[in-house]
PDB file of C-alpha atoms in Angstrom:
ATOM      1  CA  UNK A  22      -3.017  93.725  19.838  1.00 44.00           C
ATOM      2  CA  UNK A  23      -4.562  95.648  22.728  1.00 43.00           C
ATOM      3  CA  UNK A  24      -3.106  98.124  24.768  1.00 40.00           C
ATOM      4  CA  UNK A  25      -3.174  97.967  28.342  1.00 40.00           C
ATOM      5  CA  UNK A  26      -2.235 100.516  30.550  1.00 42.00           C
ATOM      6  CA  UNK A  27      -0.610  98.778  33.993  1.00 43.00           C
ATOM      7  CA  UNK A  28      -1.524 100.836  37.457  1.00 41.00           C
ATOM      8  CA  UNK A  29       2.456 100.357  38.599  1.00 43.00           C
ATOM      9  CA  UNK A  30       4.082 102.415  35.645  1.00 46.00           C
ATOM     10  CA  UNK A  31       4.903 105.363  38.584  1.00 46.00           C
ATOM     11  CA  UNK A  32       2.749 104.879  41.106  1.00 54.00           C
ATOM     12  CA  UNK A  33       3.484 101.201  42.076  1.00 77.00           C
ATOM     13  CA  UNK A  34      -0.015 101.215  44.142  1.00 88.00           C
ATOM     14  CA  UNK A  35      -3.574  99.417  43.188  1.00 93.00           C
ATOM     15  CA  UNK A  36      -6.315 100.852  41.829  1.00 95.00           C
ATOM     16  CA  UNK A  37      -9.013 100.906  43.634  1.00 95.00           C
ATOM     17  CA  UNK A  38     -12.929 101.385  42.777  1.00 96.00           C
ATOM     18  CA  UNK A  39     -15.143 102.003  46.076  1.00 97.00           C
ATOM     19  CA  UNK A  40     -18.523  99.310  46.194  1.00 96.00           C
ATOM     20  CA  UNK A  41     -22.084 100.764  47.195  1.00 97.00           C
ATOM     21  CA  UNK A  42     -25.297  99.411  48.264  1.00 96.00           C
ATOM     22  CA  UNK A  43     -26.935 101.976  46.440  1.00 95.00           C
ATOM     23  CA  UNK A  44     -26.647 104.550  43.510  1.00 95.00           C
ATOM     24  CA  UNK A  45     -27.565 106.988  45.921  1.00 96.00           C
ATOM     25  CA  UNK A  46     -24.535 106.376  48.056  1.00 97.00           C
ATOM     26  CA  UNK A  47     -22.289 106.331  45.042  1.00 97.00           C
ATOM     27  CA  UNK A  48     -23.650 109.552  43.427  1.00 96.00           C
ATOM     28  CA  UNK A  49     -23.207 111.059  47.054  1.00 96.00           C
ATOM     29  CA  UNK A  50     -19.305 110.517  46.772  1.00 97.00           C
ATOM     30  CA  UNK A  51     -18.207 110.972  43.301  1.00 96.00           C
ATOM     31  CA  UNK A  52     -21.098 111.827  40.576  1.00 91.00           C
ATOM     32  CA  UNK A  53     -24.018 110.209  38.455  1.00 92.00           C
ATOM     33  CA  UNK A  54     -21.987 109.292  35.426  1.00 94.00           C
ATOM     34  CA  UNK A  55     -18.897 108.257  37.263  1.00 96.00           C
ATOM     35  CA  UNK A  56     -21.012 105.517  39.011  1.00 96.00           C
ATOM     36  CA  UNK A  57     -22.078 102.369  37.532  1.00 94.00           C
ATOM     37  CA  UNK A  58     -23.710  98.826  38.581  1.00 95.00           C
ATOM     38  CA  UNK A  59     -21.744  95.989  39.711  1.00 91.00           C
ATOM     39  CA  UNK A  60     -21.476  93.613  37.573  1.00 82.00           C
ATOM     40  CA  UNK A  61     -20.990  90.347  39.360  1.00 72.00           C
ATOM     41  CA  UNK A  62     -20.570  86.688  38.080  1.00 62.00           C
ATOM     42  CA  UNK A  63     -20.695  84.857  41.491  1.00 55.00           C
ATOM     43  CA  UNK A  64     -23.607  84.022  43.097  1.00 51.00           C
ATOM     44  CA  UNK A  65     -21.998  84.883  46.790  1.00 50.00           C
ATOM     45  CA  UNK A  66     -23.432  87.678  48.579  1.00 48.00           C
ATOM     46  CA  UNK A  67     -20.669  88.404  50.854  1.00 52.00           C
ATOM     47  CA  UNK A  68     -23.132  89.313  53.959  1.00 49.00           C
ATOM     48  CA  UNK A  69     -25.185  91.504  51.341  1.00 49.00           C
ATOM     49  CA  UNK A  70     -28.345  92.311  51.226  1.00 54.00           C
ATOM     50  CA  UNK A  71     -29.371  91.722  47.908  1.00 63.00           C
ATOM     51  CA  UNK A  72     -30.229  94.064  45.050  1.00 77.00           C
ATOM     52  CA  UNK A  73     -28.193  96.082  42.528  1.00 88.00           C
ATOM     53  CA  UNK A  74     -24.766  97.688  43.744  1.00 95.00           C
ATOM     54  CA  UNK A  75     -22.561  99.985  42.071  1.00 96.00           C
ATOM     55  CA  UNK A  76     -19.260 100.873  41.948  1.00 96.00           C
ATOM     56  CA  UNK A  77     -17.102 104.214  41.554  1.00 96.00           C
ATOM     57  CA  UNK A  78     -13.939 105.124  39.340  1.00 96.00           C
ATOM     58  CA  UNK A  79     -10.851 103.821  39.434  1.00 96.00           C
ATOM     59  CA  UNK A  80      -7.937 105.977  41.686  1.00 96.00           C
ATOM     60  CA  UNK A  81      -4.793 105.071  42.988  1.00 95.00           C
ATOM     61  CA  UNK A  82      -5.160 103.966  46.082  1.00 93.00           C
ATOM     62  CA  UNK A  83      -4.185 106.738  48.992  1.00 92.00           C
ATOM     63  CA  UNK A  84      -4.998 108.869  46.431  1.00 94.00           C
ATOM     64  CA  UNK A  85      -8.842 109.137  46.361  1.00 95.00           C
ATOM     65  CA  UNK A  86      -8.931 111.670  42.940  1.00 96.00           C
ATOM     66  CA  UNK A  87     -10.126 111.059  39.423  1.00 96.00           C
ATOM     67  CA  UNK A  88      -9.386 113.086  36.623  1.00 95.00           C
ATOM     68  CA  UNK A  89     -13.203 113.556  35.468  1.00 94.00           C
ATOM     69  CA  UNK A  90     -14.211 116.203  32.134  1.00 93.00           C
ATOM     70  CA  UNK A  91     -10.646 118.273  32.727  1.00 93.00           C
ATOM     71  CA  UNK A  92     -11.554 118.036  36.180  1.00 94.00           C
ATOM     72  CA  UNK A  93      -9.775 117.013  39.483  1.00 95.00           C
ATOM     73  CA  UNK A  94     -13.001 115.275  41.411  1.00 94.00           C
ATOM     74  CA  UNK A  95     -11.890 114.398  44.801  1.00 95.00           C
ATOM     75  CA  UNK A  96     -15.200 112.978  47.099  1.00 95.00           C
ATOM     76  CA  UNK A  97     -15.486 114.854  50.751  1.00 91.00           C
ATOM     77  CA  UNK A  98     -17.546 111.684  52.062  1.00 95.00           C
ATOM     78  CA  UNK A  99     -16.798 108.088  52.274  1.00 96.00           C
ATOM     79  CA  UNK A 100     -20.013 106.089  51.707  1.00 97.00           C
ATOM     80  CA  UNK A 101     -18.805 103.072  50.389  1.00 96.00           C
ATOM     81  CA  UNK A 102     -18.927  99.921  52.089  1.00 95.00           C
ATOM     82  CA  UNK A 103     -15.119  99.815  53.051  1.00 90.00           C
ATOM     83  CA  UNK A 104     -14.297  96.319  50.703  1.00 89.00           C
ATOM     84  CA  UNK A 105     -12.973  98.394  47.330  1.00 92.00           C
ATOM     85  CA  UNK A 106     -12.505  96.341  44.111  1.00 91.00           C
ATOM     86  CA  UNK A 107      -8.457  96.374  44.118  1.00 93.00           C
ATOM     87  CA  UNK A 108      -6.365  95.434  40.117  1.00 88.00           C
ATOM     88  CA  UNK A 109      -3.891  96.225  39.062  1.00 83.00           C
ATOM     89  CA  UNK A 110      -4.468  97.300  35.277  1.00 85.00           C
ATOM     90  CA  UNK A 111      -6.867 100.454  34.055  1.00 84.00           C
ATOM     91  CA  UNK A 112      -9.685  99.917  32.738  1.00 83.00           C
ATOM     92  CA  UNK A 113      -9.579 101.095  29.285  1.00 78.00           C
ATOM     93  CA  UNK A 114     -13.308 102.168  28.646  1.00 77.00           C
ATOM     94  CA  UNK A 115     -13.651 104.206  31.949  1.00 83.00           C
ATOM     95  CA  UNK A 116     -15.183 107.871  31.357  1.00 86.00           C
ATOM     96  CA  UNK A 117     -12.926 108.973  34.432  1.00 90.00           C
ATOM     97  CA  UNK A 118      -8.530 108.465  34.861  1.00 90.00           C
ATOM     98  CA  UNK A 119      -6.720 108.060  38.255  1.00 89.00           C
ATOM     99  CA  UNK A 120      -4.682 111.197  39.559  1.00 91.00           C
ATOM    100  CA  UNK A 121      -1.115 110.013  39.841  1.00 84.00           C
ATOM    101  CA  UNK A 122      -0.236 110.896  43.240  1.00 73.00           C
ATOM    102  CA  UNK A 123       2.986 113.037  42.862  1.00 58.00           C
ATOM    103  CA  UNK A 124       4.397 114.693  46.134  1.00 49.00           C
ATOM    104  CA  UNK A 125       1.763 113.028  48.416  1.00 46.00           C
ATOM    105  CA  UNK A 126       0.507 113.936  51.733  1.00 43.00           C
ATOM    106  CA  UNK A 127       4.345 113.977  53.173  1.00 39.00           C
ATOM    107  CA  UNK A 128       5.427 116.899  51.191  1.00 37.00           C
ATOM    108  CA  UNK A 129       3.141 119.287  52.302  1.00 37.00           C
ATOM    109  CA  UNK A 130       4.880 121.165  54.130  1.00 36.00           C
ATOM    110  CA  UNK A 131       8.595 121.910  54.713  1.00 35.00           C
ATOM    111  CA  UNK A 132      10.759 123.411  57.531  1.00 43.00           C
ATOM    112  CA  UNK A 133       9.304 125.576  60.284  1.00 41.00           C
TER     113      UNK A 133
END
């Protein structure tokens, strides 16, 4: 039977993987081996276009950090095209995990 590891288990948000026109822009944001093609079944281009595009790992959404090679990778630019892949189950054969979010941004700070 296979295991399948469900997004909601504490975080009850999506994942979310960021799409890219190009490797370049993907590799720009996260890293080469944490960015792969697209692989797309539909013949719809969505306004693209044309040509390969690739996609980043999988994080929480909110929570833009993957848990990379005992790393924390968190991406200081945004180069994706701004319509993510959202699901709501892992993928089991990704090289990178999602950070579960914890305190969040509101407990940052406390009192004054």
């Amino acid at each position: 039977m296979p295991l399948l590891i469900t997004a909601c288990s504490s975080n009850d948000k999506p994942l979310v993987q960021d799409v890219y026109n190009s490797q370049y822009d993907c590799t720009s944001d996260w890293n080469t081996e944490l960015c792969e093609e697209e692989q797309t079944t539909s013949s719809s281009s969505g306004g693209y276009y044309g040509g390969a595009r690739y996609i980043g790992p999988q994080y929480y959404q909110g929570n833009r950090k993957v848990n990379f090679s005992g790393r924390k990778i968190e991406p200081l630019t945004n180069r994706s095209i701004g319509q993510p892949h959202i699901s709501q189950v892992a993928k089991s054969n990704s090289k990178s995990s999602p950070v579960r979010g914890g305190f969040g941004r509101s407990g940052g700070s406390f009192g004054g």
